[in-house]
Amino acid sequence: MLSHIIDVLADPADGTALSGAEDFSRLVSESGHSFDVAKQGYVTLAPGAGLKHKGDDADMVTAREAYLSKSHFAPFVEAVTGAVQNALDSTVSADDVPEPALLEVGAGTGYYLSHTLDSIEGARGVGLDISPHAARHLAKCHPRVGAVIADVWDRLPLRDESINAISVVFAPRNPAEFQRVLAPGGQVIVLTPQAGHLDELRDPLGILGVEEGKVERMYNQAVGYLEQAADPVNLAYAIQLDKESIAAQVAMSPSARHISAEELAERMAALPQTMCVTAHARLDRLRAV
Ligand SMILES: C[S@@+](CC[C@H](N)C(=O)[O-])C[C@H]1O[C@@H](n2cnc3c(N)ncnc32)[C@H](O)[C@@H]1O
């Protein structure tokens, strides 16, 4: 619910504080701007010109929900939650900050953020995504989540130094804005797919692989804003995927956009009923410079 996170939200145009009006059917800023809360519970906080990018469409979000509900990425969600917990333990005391504010950028269906909030008593979370389809899921993923539609490449609609931990799972990052919104001692937890991730599906289906050098590019872009806060952790494990899960994995990723439905169906039909694939990702923790 937006009321849980209202103290960290800001007007996207000028950064002034927001408050709930008319029982949180609108948010209004100190400077007088008004933002309607959608009936599904999320709010769009975009600057005057509106959003320039599009995020996941309805089919991708539905596929993501189906895939994640089978717990294929359970080791990833455990690792992200553990890293957020460790980051908070090392920077804030529960006595001083009983209700730490978390932010997940590109939060999708809220699978990761809701798991983290279940594990960290009192914490509340901003689930930010540019996709309205994702925002609908985010708004109901956990009672202590507030769902916000915003573009991570714009000024984030968050107060300066308001967020104790930011998580980013397979989603875009904005190091300069992360530095601005992090509370003193706050950290950014980033899970990045690594070369080899689900490669077993690549040849038979002709889908896109993970480009090399993703993590190096992240650190290059972060220079002057964020720096490494802990040793990275490499995660690799085998997953048994049935055909339904393989179809969901393909449909939730950009791969879905460059193969025709017919061609994909033909390639899917040629696959065995289950396949053993390997998940590869790297977990990094960063802090403000
Ligand atoms: C690969 S999905 C990951 C979703 C979620 N973190 C997970 O792992 O289940 C990337 C997400 O980032 C969102 N996204 C893409 N571009 C964005 C942007 N510029 N600003 C905010 N969110 C964005 C997409 O809509 C999508 O939900």
PDB file of C-alpha atoms and ligand atoms in Angstrom:
ATOM      1  CA  MET A   1       0.000   0.000   0.000  1.00  0.00           C
ATOM      2  CA  LEU A   2       1.258   3.453  -0.882  1.00  0.00           C
ATOM      3  CA  SER A   3       0.636   4.703   2.668  1.00  0.00           C
ATOM      4  CA  HIS A   4       3.540   2.506   3.894  1.00  0.00           C
ATOM      5  CA  ILE A   5       6.064   4.265   1.691  1.00  0.00           C
ATOM      6  CA  ILE A   6       4.662   7.776   1.350  1.00  0.00           C
ATOM      7  CA  ASP A   7       7.505   9.298   3.400  1.00  0.00           C
ATOM      8  CA  VAL A   8      10.092   8.204   0.811  1.00  0.00           C
ATOM      9  CA  LEU A   9       8.189   9.229  -2.340  1.00  0.00           C
ATOM     10  CA  ALA A  10       8.832  12.518  -4.122  1.00  0.00           C
ATOM     11  CA  ASP A  11       7.349  14.596  -6.903  1.00  0.00           C
ATOM     12  CA  PRO A  12       9.136  13.404 -10.088  1.00  0.00           C
ATOM     13  CA  ALA A  13       9.349  16.954 -11.429  1.00  0.00           C
ATOM     14  CA  ASP A  14      10.851  18.826  -8.488  1.00  0.00           C
ATOM     15  CA  GLY A  15      11.627  16.294  -5.726  1.00  0.00           C
ATOM     16  CA  THR A  16       9.245  17.803  -3.142  1.00  0.00           C
ATOM     17  CA  ALA A  17       7.497  15.538  -0.608  1.00  0.00           C
ATOM     18  CA  LEU A  18       4.233  13.762  -1.447  1.00  0.00           C
ATOM     19  CA  SER A  19       1.271  13.040   0.793  1.00  0.00           C
ATOM     20  CA  GLY A  20      -1.949  11.078   0.347  1.00  0.00           C
ATOM     21  CA  ALA A  21      -5.164  12.989  -0.379  1.00  0.00           C
ATOM     22  CA  GLU A  22      -8.785  11.777  -0.297  1.00  0.00           C
ATOM     23  CA  ASP A  23      -7.954   8.459   1.335  1.00  0.00           C
ATOM     24  CA  PHE A  24      -4.949   7.924  -0.947  1.00  0.00           C
ATOM     25  CA  SER A  25      -6.940   8.149  -4.154  1.00  0.00           C
ATOM     26  CA  ARG A  26      -4.403  10.855  -5.141  1.00  0.00           C
ATOM     27  CA  LEU A  27      -0.910  11.841  -4.093  1.00  0.00           C
ATOM     28  CA  VAL A  28      -0.172  15.552  -3.931  1.00  0.00           C
ATOM     29  CA  SER A  29       3.193  17.225  -3.701  1.00  0.00           C
ATOM     30  CA  GLU A  30       4.229  20.225  -1.628  1.00  0.00           C
ATOM     31  CA  SER A  31       4.556  22.124  -4.891  1.00  0.00           C
ATOM     32  CA  GLY A  32       0.906  21.373  -5.772  1.00  0.00           C
ATOM     33  CA  HIS A  33       1.232  18.611  -8.408  1.00  0.00           C
ATOM     34  CA  SER A  34      -1.354  15.843  -8.196  1.00  0.00           C
ATOM     35  CA  PHE A  35      -0.955  12.161  -9.182  1.00  0.00           C
ATOM     36  CA  ASP A  36      -3.978   9.861  -9.391  1.00  0.00           C
ATOM     37  CA  VAL A  37      -3.698   6.452  -7.767  1.00  0.00           C
ATOM     38  CA  ALA A  38      -4.993   3.767 -10.163  1.00  0.00           C
ATOM     39  CA  LYS A  39      -7.859   1.645  -8.898  1.00  0.00           C
ATOM     40  CA  GLN A  40      -5.429  -1.318  -8.867  1.00  0.00           C
ATOM     41  CA  GLY A  41      -3.401   0.559  -6.237  1.00  0.00           C
ATOM     42  CA  TYR A  42      -0.306   1.809  -8.085  1.00  0.00           C
ATOM     43  CA  VAL A  43       0.709   5.366  -8.908  1.00  0.00           C
ATOM     44  CA  THR A  44       2.514   6.705 -11.977  1.00  0.00           C
ATOM     45  CA  LEU A  45       5.202   9.196 -10.980  1.00  0.00           C
ATOM     46  CA  ALA A  46       6.633  10.459 -14.260  1.00  0.00           C
ATOM     47  CA  PRO A  47       7.902  13.932 -15.129  1.00  0.00           C
ATOM     48  CA  GLY A  48       5.784  16.257 -17.311  1.00  0.00           C
ATOM     49  CA  ALA A  49       6.618  14.658 -20.664  1.00  0.00           C
ATOM     50  CA  GLY A  50       5.546  11.204 -19.431  1.00  0.00           C
ATOM     51  CA  LEU A  51       7.319   7.890 -19.916  1.00  0.00           C
ATOM     52  CA  LYS A  52       9.569   7.469 -22.951  1.00  0.00           C
ATOM     53  CA  HIS A  53      10.229   3.718 -22.645  1.00  0.00           C
ATOM     54  CA  LYS A  54       8.032   0.635 -22.453  1.00  0.00           C
ATOM     55  CA  GLY A  55       8.618  -2.277 -20.125  1.00  0.00           C
ATOM     56  CA  ASP A  56       7.316  -5.827 -20.169  1.00  0.00           C
ATOM     57  CA  ASP A  57       3.975  -6.345 -21.885  1.00  0.00           C
ATOM     58  CA  ALA A  58       1.031  -8.275 -20.420  1.00  0.00           C
ATOM     59  CA  ASP A  59       2.073 -11.631 -21.953  1.00  0.00           C
ATOM     60  CA  MET A  60       5.632 -11.310 -20.647  1.00  0.00           C
ATOM     61  CA  VAL A  61       4.428 -10.506 -17.130  1.00  0.00           C
ATOM     62  CA  THR A  62       1.967 -13.439 -17.176  1.00  0.00           C
ATOM     63  CA  ALA A  63       4.749 -15.771 -18.352  1.00  0.00           C
ATOM     64  CA  ARG A  64       7.120 -14.453 -15.659  1.00  0.00           C
ATOM     65  CA  GLU A  65       4.532 -15.060 -12.955  1.00  0.00           C
ATOM     66  CA  ALA A  66       3.959 -18.630 -14.235  1.00  0.00           C
ATOM     67  CA  TYR A  67       7.679 -19.404 -14.429  1.00  0.00           C
ATOM     68  CA  LEU A  68       8.622 -17.937 -11.031  1.00  0.00           C
ATOM     69  CA  SER A  69       5.674 -19.651  -9.314  1.00  0.00           C
ATOM     70  CA  LYS A  70       7.409 -22.996  -9.998  1.00  0.00           C
ATOM     71  CA  SER A  71      10.363 -21.924  -7.792  1.00  0.00           C
ATOM     72  CA  HIS A  72      12.934 -22.460 -10.554  1.00  0.00           C
ATOM     73  CA  PHE A  73      14.772 -19.352  -9.316  1.00  0.00           C
ATOM     74  CA  ALA A  74      14.416 -20.138  -5.589  1.00  0.00           C
ATOM     75  CA  PRO A  75      18.218 -20.080  -5.042  1.00  0.00           C
ATOM     76  CA  PHE A  76      18.292 -16.606  -6.642  1.00  0.00           C
ATOM     77  CA  VAL A  77      15.517 -15.239  -4.433  1.00  0.00           C
ATOM     78  CA  GLU A  78      17.174 -16.687  -1.312  1.00  0.00           C
ATOM     79  CA  ALA A  79      20.499 -15.122  -2.303  1.00  0.00           C
ATOM     80  CA  VAL A  80      18.986 -11.679  -2.946  1.00  0.00           C
ATOM     81  CA  THR A  81      17.048 -11.685   0.320  1.00  0.00           C
ATOM     82  CA  GLY A  82      20.154 -12.848   2.211  1.00  0.00           C
ATOM     83  CA  ALA A  83      22.239 -10.064   0.654  1.00  0.00           C
ATOM     84  CA  VAL A  84      19.651  -7.383   1.507  1.00  0.00           C
ATOM     85  CA  GLN A  85      19.513  -8.703   5.083  1.00  0.00           C
ATOM     86  CA  ASN A  86      23.335  -8.672   5.322  1.00  0.00           C
ATOM     87  CA  ALA A  87      23.485  -5.166   3.878  1.00  0.00           C
ATOM     88  CA  LEU A  88      20.974  -3.903   6.448  1.00  0.00           C
ATOM     89  CA  ASP A  89      22.708  -5.752   9.304  1.00  0.00           C
ATOM     90  CA  SER A  90      26.001  -4.120   8.416  1.00  0.00           C
ATOM     91  CA  THR A  91      24.639  -0.588   8.118  1.00  0.00           C
ATOM     92  CA  VAL A  92      21.532   0.067  10.230  1.00  0.00           C
ATOM     93  CA  SER A  93      20.533  -1.111  13.674  1.00  0.00           C
ATOM     94  CA  ALA A  94      16.970  -2.383  14.043  1.00  0.00           C
ATOM     95  CA  ASP A  95      16.587  -0.063  17.070  1.00  0.00           C
ATOM     96  CA  ASP A  96      17.517   3.046  15.091  1.00  0.00           C
ATOM     97  CA  VAL A  97      15.674   2.068  11.891  1.00  0.00           C
ATOM     98  CA  PRO A  98      12.808  -0.298  12.839  1.00  0.00           C
ATOM     99  CA  GLU A  99      11.112   0.065   9.426  1.00  0.00           C
ATOM    100  CA  PRO A 100      13.894   0.127   6.818  1.00  0.00           C
ATOM    101  CA  ALA A 101      12.833   1.290   3.366  1.00  0.00           C
ATOM    102  CA  LEU A 102      13.722  -1.019   0.464  1.00  0.00           C
ATOM    103  CA  LEU A 103      13.515  -0.217  -3.226  1.00  0.00           C
ATOM    104  CA  GLU A 104      13.420  -2.768  -6.026  1.00  0.00           C
ATOM    105  CA  VAL A 105      13.955  -1.326  -9.483  1.00  0.00           C
ATOM    106  CA  GLY A 106      12.458  -3.217 -12.444  1.00  0.00           C
ATOM    107  CA  ALA A 107      10.612  -5.244  -9.815  1.00  0.00           C
ATOM    108  CA  GLY A 108       8.395  -7.145 -12.280  1.00  0.00           C
ATOM    109  CA  THR A 109       5.804  -9.257 -10.476  1.00  0.00           C
ATOM    110  CA  GLY A 110       7.277  -8.545  -7.026  1.00  0.00           C
ATOM    111  CA  TYR A 111       8.548 -12.094  -6.577  1.00  0.00           C
ATOM    112  CA  TYR A 112      11.876 -10.963  -5.098  1.00  0.00           C
ATOM    113  CA  LEU A 113      10.658  -7.950  -3.119  1.00  0.00           C
ATOM    114  CA  SER A 114       7.788  -9.801  -1.436  1.00  0.00           C
ATOM    115  CA  HIS A 115      10.099 -12.629  -0.406  1.00  0.00           C
ATOM    116  CA  THR A 116      12.555 -10.144   1.084  1.00  0.00           C
ATOM    117  CA  LEU A 117       9.812  -8.302   2.970  1.00  0.00           C
ATOM    118  CA  ASP A 118       8.521 -11.600   4.389  1.00  0.00           C
ATOM    119  CA  SER A 119      11.994 -12.218   5.789  1.00  0.00           C
ATOM    120  CA  ILE A 120      12.756  -8.763   7.208  1.00  0.00           C
ATOM    121  CA  GLU A 121      10.386  -7.785   9.969  1.00  0.00           C
ATOM    122  CA  GLY A 122       9.080  -4.247   9.745  1.00  0.00           C
ATOM    123  CA  ALA A 123      10.691  -3.490   6.380  1.00  0.00           C
ATOM    124  CA  ARG A 124       8.588  -1.824   3.700  1.00  0.00           C
ATOM    125  CA  GLY A 125       9.284  -1.672  -0.008  1.00  0.00           C
ATOM    126  CA  VAL A 126       8.868   0.456  -3.092  1.00  0.00           C
ATOM    127  CA  GLY A 127       8.300  -1.777  -6.121  1.00  0.00           C
ATOM    128  CA  LEU A 128       9.238   0.367  -9.113  1.00  0.00           C
ATOM    129  CA  ASP A 129       8.701  -0.695 -12.715  1.00  0.00           C
ATOM    130  CA  ILE A 130       7.955   1.077 -15.970  1.00  0.00           C
ATOM    131  CA  SER A 131       5.370  -1.523 -17.002  1.00  0.00           C
ATOM    132  CA  PRO A 132       1.745  -0.967 -15.943  1.00  0.00           C
ATOM    133  CA  HIS A 133       1.204  -4.732 -16.250  1.00  0.00           C
ATOM    134  CA  ALA A 134       3.987  -5.350 -13.739  1.00  0.00           C
ATOM    135  CA  ALA A 135       2.674  -2.554 -11.487  1.00  0.00           C
ATOM    136  CA  ARG A 136      -0.685  -4.325 -11.159  1.00  0.00           C
ATOM    137  CA  HIS A 137       1.081  -7.379  -9.752  1.00  0.00           C
ATOM    138  CA  LEU A 138       3.379  -5.270  -7.586  1.00  0.00           C
ATOM    139  CA  ALA A 139       0.469  -3.437  -5.969  1.00  0.00           C
ATOM    140  CA  LYS A 140      -0.875  -6.687  -4.542  1.00  0.00           C
ATOM    141  CA  CYS A 141       2.315  -8.696  -4.032  1.00  0.00           C
ATOM    142  CA  HIS A 142       2.764  -7.798  -0.333  1.00  0.00           C
ATOM    143  CA  PRO A 143       0.920  -5.624   2.209  1.00  0.00           C
ATOM    144  CA  ARG A 144       4.078  -3.582   2.838  1.00  0.00           C
ATOM    145  CA  VAL A 145       4.791  -2.834  -0.855  1.00  0.00           C
ATOM    146  CA  GLY A 146       3.834   0.381  -2.592  1.00  0.00           C
ATOM    147  CA  ALA A 147       3.812   0.100  -6.401  1.00  0.00           C
ATOM    148  CA  VAL A 148       5.181   2.937  -8.524  1.00  0.00           C
ATOM    149  CA  ILE A 149       5.391   3.244 -12.300  1.00  0.00           C
ATOM    150  CA  ALA A 150       8.514   5.210 -13.186  1.00  0.00           C
ATOM    151  CA  ASP A 151      11.463   5.040 -15.581  1.00  0.00           C
ATOM    152  CA  VAL A 152      14.753   4.179 -13.913  1.00  0.00           C
ATOM    153  CA  TRP A 153      16.531   6.393 -16.478  1.00  0.00           C
ATOM    154  CA  ASP A 154      14.651   9.497 -15.248  1.00  0.00           C
ATOM    155  CA  ARG A 155      15.050  11.261 -11.915  1.00  0.00           C
ATOM    156  CA  LEU A 156      13.653   8.657  -9.480  1.00  0.00           C
ATOM    157  CA  PRO A 157      10.489   9.822  -7.651  1.00  0.00           C
ATOM    158  CA  LEU A 158      12.175   9.298  -4.279  1.00  0.00           C
ATOM    159  CA  ARG A 159      13.491  11.600  -1.568  1.00  0.00           C
ATOM    160  CA  ASP A 160      17.232  12.123  -1.157  1.00  0.00           C
ATOM    161  CA  GLU A 161      18.874   9.625   1.244  1.00  0.00           C
ATOM    162  CA  SER A 162      15.584   7.831   1.934  1.00  0.00           C
ATOM    163  CA  ILE A 163      16.311   4.210   0.956  1.00  0.00           C
ATOM    164  CA  ASN A 164      18.254   1.710   3.095  1.00  0.00           C
ATOM    165  CA  ALA A 165      18.735  -0.944   0.405  1.00  0.00           C
ATOM    166  CA  ILE A 166      18.097  -1.110  -3.344  1.00  0.00           C
ATOM    167  CA  SER A 167      17.798  -4.389  -5.212  1.00  0.00           C
ATOM    168  CA  VAL A 168      17.975  -4.911  -8.961  1.00  0.00           C
ATOM    169  CA  VAL A 169      17.360  -8.354 -10.435  1.00  0.00           C
ATOM    170  CA  PHE A 170      17.966  -8.741 -14.176  1.00  0.00           C
ATOM    171  CA  ALA A 171      16.823  -5.129 -14.651  1.00  0.00           C
ATOM    172  CA  PRO A 172      18.328  -1.730 -15.597  1.00  0.00           C
ATOM    173  CA  ARG A 173      20.226   0.490 -13.129  1.00  0.00           C
ATOM    174  CA  ASN A 174      20.858   4.208 -12.672  1.00  0.00           C
ATOM    175  CA  PRO A 175      23.981   4.597 -10.491  1.00  0.00           C
ATOM    176  CA  ALA A 176      23.762   8.400 -10.128  1.00  0.00           C
ATOM    177  CA  GLU A 177      20.177   8.237  -8.890  1.00  0.00           C
ATOM    178  CA  PHE A 178      20.923   5.244  -6.664  1.00  0.00           C
ATOM    179  CA  GLN A 179      23.675   7.275  -4.998  1.00  0.00           C
ATOM    180  CA  ARG A 180      21.262  10.187  -4.452  1.00  0.00           C
ATOM    181  CA  VAL A 181      18.437   8.139  -2.878  1.00  0.00           C
ATOM    182  CA  LEU A 182      20.558   5.807  -0.720  1.00  0.00           C
ATOM    183  CA  ALA A 183      20.461   6.603   2.992  1.00  0.00           C
ATOM    184  CA  PRO A 184      23.902   6.855   4.647  1.00  0.00           C
ATOM    185  CA  GLY A 185      25.437   3.370   4.681  1.00  0.00           C
ATOM    186  CA  GLY A 186      22.783   2.005   2.310  1.00  0.00           C
ATOM    187  CA  GLN A 187      23.693  -0.582  -0.305  1.00  0.00           C
ATOM    188  CA  VAL A 188      22.654  -1.722  -3.779  1.00  0.00           C
ATOM    189  CA  ILE A 189      22.232  -5.460  -4.394  1.00  0.00           C
ATOM    190  CA  VAL A 190      22.462  -6.449  -8.049  1.00  0.00           C
ATOM    191  CA  LEU A 191      21.792  -9.880  -9.526  1.00  0.00           C
ATOM    192  CA  THR A 192      23.099 -10.121 -13.094  1.00  0.00           C
ATOM    193  CA  PRO A 193      22.726 -13.106 -15.437  1.00  0.00           C
ATOM    194  CA  GLN A 194      26.094 -14.513 -16.461  1.00  0.00           C
ATOM    195  CA  ALA A 195      27.265 -15.922 -19.778  1.00  0.00           C
ATOM    196  CA  GLY A 196      26.038 -19.515 -19.889  1.00  0.00           C
ATOM    197  CA  HIS A 197      22.722 -18.761 -18.136  1.00  0.00           C
ATOM    198  CA  LEU A 198      20.148 -21.288 -19.473  1.00  0.00           C
ATOM    199  CA  ASP A 199      22.450 -21.917 -22.455  1.00  0.00           C
ATOM    200  CA  GLU A 200      21.057 -25.420 -22.954  1.00  0.00           C
ATOM    201  CA  LEU A 201      17.913 -23.757 -24.394  1.00  0.00           C
ATOM    202  CA  ARG A 202      19.818 -21.461 -26.701  1.00  0.00           C
ATOM    203  CA  ASP A 203      20.747 -23.768 -29.609  1.00  0.00           C
ATOM    204  CA  PRO A 204      17.559 -25.849 -29.863  1.00  0.00           C
ATOM    205  CA  LEU A 205      15.300 -22.798 -29.624  1.00  0.00           C
ATOM    206  CA  GLY A 206      17.525 -20.200 -31.316  1.00  0.00           C
ATOM    207  CA  ILE A 207      17.046 -17.731 -28.479  1.00  0.00           C
ATOM    208  CA  LEU A 208      19.353 -14.907 -27.395  1.00  0.00           C
ATOM    209  CA  GLY A 209      22.210 -15.648 -25.022  1.00  0.00           C
ATOM    210  CA  VAL A 210      23.544 -13.382 -22.253  1.00  0.00           C
ATOM    211  CA  GLU A 211      26.136 -10.936 -23.580  1.00  0.00           C
ATOM    212  CA  GLU A 212      29.622 -11.098 -22.121  1.00  0.00           C
ATOM    213  CA  GLY A 213      30.907  -8.295 -19.889  1.00  0.00           C
ATOM    214  CA  LYS A 214      27.604  -7.203 -18.292  1.00  0.00           C
ATOM    215  CA  VAL A 215      29.084  -6.869 -14.798  1.00  0.00           C
ATOM    216  CA  GLU A 216      32.176  -4.994 -16.047  1.00  0.00           C
ATOM    217  CA  ARG A 217      29.891  -2.514 -17.820  1.00  0.00           C
ATOM    218  CA  MET A 218      27.903  -2.055 -14.621  1.00  0.00           C
ATOM    219  CA  TYR A 219      31.037  -1.140 -12.652  1.00  0.00           C
ATOM    220  CA  ASN A 220      32.230   1.185 -15.434  1.00  0.00           C
ATOM    221  CA  GLN A 221      28.894   3.018 -15.440  1.00  0.00           C
ATOM    222  CA  ALA A 222      28.977   3.276 -11.647  1.00  0.00           C
ATOM    223  CA  VAL A 223      32.358   5.046 -11.427  1.00  0.00           C
ATOM    224  CA  GLY A 224      32.040   8.183  -9.302  1.00  0.00           C
ATOM    225  CA  TYR A 225      28.679   7.078  -7.841  1.00  0.00           C
ATOM    226  CA  LEU A 226      28.909   3.532  -6.487  1.00  0.00           C
ATOM    227  CA  GLU A 227      31.728   1.163  -5.529  1.00  0.00           C
ATOM    228  CA  GLN A 228      32.020  -2.483  -4.540  1.00  0.00           C
ATOM    229  CA  ALA A 229      30.899  -3.100  -0.936  1.00  0.00           C
ATOM    230  CA  ALA A 230      31.424  -6.866  -0.613  1.00  0.00           C
ATOM    231  CA  ASP A 231      32.962  -9.768  -2.512  1.00  0.00           C
ATOM    232  CA  PRO A 232      30.716 -10.885  -5.381  1.00  0.00           C
ATOM    233  CA  VAL A 233      29.032 -14.275  -5.187  1.00  0.00           C
ATOM    234  CA  ASN A 234      28.672 -16.539  -8.229  1.00  0.00           C
ATOM    235  CA  LEU A 235      25.544 -18.643  -8.295  1.00  0.00           C
ATOM    236  CA  ALA A 236      25.205 -21.674 -10.577  1.00  0.00           C
ATOM    237  CA  TYR A 237      22.800 -24.594 -10.268  1.00  0.00           C
ATOM    238  CA  ALA A 238      20.884 -27.090 -12.372  1.00  0.00           C
ATOM    239  CA  ILE A 239      17.138 -26.834 -12.972  1.00  0.00           C
ATOM    240  CA  GLN A 240      14.783 -29.434 -14.446  1.00  0.00           C
ATOM    241  CA  LEU A 241      12.356 -27.626 -16.734  1.00  0.00           C
ATOM    242  CA  ASP A 242       9.233 -29.173 -18.176  1.00  0.00           C
ATOM    243  CA  LYS A 243       7.924 -27.901 -21.516  1.00  0.00           C
ATOM    244  CA  GLU A 244       5.463 -25.531 -19.895  1.00  0.00           C
ATOM    245  CA  SER A 245       8.265 -23.876 -17.935  1.00  0.00           C
ATOM    246  CA  ILE A 246      10.494 -23.695 -21.003  1.00  0.00           C
ATOM    247  CA  ALA A 247       7.682 -21.960 -22.901  1.00  0.00           C
ATOM    248  CA  ALA A 248       7.191 -19.536 -19.983  1.00  0.00           C
ATOM    249  CA  GLN A 249      10.941 -18.808 -19.800  1.00  0.00           C
ATOM    250  CA  VAL A 250      11.050 -17.973 -23.501  1.00  0.00           C
ATOM    251  CA  ALA A 251       7.889 -15.862 -23.334  1.00  0.00           C
ATOM    252  CA  MET A 252       9.124 -13.776 -20.378  1.00  0.00           C
ATOM    253  CA  SER A 253      12.417 -12.825 -22.012  1.00  0.00           C
ATOM    254  CA  PRO A 254      13.407 -10.595 -24.945  1.00  0.00           C
ATOM    255  CA  SER A 255      13.928 -13.836 -26.916  1.00  0.00           C
ATOM    256  CA  ALA A 256      10.184 -13.882 -27.431  1.00  0.00           C
ATOM    257  CA  ARG A 257      10.428 -10.764 -29.576  1.00  0.00           C
ATOM    258  CA  HIS A 258      12.560 -12.061 -32.412  1.00  0.00           C
ATOM    259  CA  ILE A 259      11.123 -15.514 -33.128  1.00  0.00           C
ATOM    260  CA  SER A 260       7.737 -15.966 -34.790  1.00  0.00           C
ATOM    261  CA  ALA A 261       5.154 -17.885 -32.788  1.00  0.00           C
ATOM    262  CA  GLU A 262       4.986 -20.561 -35.523  1.00  0.00           C
ATOM    263  CA  GLU A 263       8.720 -21.101 -35.633  1.00  0.00           C
ATOM    264  CA  LEU A 264       8.931 -21.259 -31.852  1.00  0.00           C
ATOM    265  CA  ALA A 265       6.097 -23.805 -31.681  1.00  0.00           C
ATOM    266  CA  GLU A 266       7.950 -26.028 -34.182  1.00  0.00           C
ATOM    267  CA  ARG A 267      11.187 -25.829 -32.199  1.00  0.00           C
ATOM    268  CA  MET A 268       9.341 -26.441 -28.909  1.00  0.00           C
ATOM    269  CA  ALA A 269       7.643 -29.542 -30.364  1.00  0.00           C
ATOM    270  CA  ALA A 270      11.069 -31.043 -31.110  1.00  0.00           C
ATOM    271  CA  LEU A 271      12.251 -30.722 -27.482  1.00  0.00           C
ATOM    272  CA  PRO A 272      12.137 -33.567 -24.959  1.00  0.00           C
ATOM    273  CA  GLN A 273       9.425 -33.417 -22.242  1.00  0.00           C
ATOM    274  CA  THR A 274      11.933 -32.164 -19.656  1.00  0.00           C
ATOM    275  CA  MET A 275      15.375 -30.602 -19.948  1.00  0.00           C
ATOM    276  CA  CYS A 276      18.143 -30.032 -17.441  1.00  0.00           C
ATOM    277  CA  VAL A 277      19.436 -26.469 -17.766  1.00  0.00           C
ATOM    278  CA  THR A 278      21.954 -24.448 -15.766  1.00  0.00           C
ATOM    279  CA  ALA A 279      21.201 -21.102 -14.137  1.00  0.00           C
ATOM    280  CA  HIS A 280      24.188 -18.734 -13.839  1.00  0.00           C
ATOM    281  CA  ALA A 281      24.137 -15.332 -12.152  1.00  0.00           C
ATOM    282  CA  ARG A 282      26.380 -13.092 -10.111  1.00  0.00           C
ATOM    283  CA  LEU A 283      25.382 -11.194  -6.993  1.00  0.00           C
ATOM    284  CA  ASP A 284      27.126  -7.875  -6.315  1.00  0.00           C
ATOM    285  CA  ARG A 285      26.825  -5.454  -3.403  1.00  0.00           C
ATOM    286  CA  LEU A 286      27.676  -1.786  -3.946  1.00  0.00           C
ATOM    287  CA  ARG A 287      27.652   1.314  -1.769  1.00  0.00           C
ATOM    288  CA  ALA A 288      27.722   5.014  -2.452  1.00  0.00           C
ATOM    289  CA  VAL A 289      31.185   6.490  -3.101  1.00  0.00           C
TER     290      VAL A 289
HETATM  291  C1  LIG B   1      13.936  -9.042 -16.919  1.00  0.00           C
HETATM  292  S1  LIG B   1      12.612  -8.259 -16.078  1.00  0.00           S
HETATM  293  C2  LIG B   1      13.012  -8.599 -14.380  1.00  0.00           C
HETATM  294  C3  LIG B   1      11.831  -8.499 -13.444  1.00  0.00           C
HETATM  295  C4  LIG B   1      12.111  -8.910 -11.996  1.00  0.00           C
HETATM  296  N1  LIG B   1      13.226  -8.188 -11.444  1.00  0.00           N
HETATM  297  C5  LIG B   1      12.381 -10.403 -11.930  1.00  0.00           C
HETATM  298  O1  LIG B   1      13.543 -10.802 -12.025  1.00  0.00           O
HETATM  299  O2  LIG B   1      11.408 -11.162 -11.829  1.00  0.00           O
HETATM  300  C6  LIG B   1      13.017  -6.534 -16.232  1.00  0.00           C
HETATM  301  C7  LIG B   1      11.978  -5.632 -15.625  1.00  0.00           C
HETATM  302  O3  LIG B   1      12.456  -4.282 -15.732  1.00  0.00           O
HETATM  303  C8  LIG B   1      11.390  -3.446 -16.186  1.00  0.00           C
HETATM  304  N2  LIG B   1      11.993  -2.294 -16.885  1.00  0.00           N
HETATM  305  C9  LIG B   1      12.534  -2.277 -18.133  1.00  0.00           C
HETATM  306  N3  LIG B   1      12.988  -1.034 -18.428  1.00  0.00           N
HETATM  307  C10 LIG B   1      12.730  -0.263 -17.346  1.00  0.00           C
HETATM  308  C11 LIG B   1      12.948   1.112 -17.050  1.00  0.00           C
HETATM  309  N4  LIG B   1      13.545   1.922 -17.936  1.00  0.00           N
HETATM  310  N5  LIG B   1      12.548   1.587 -15.848  1.00  0.00           N
HETATM  311  C12 LIG B   1      11.944   0.763 -14.937  1.00  0.00           C
HETATM  312  N6  LIG B   1      11.703  -0.546 -15.163  1.00  0.00           N
HETATM  313  C13 LIG B   1      12.094  -1.057 -16.356  1.00  0.00           C
HETATM  314  C14 LIG B   1      10.548  -4.348 -17.075  1.00  0.00           C
HETATM  315  O4  LIG B   1       9.212  -3.884 -17.239  1.00  0.00           O
HETATM  316  C15 LIG B   1      10.635  -5.675 -16.317  1.00  0.00           C
HETATM  317  O5  LIG B   1       9.606  -5.806 -15.357  1.00  0.00           O
END
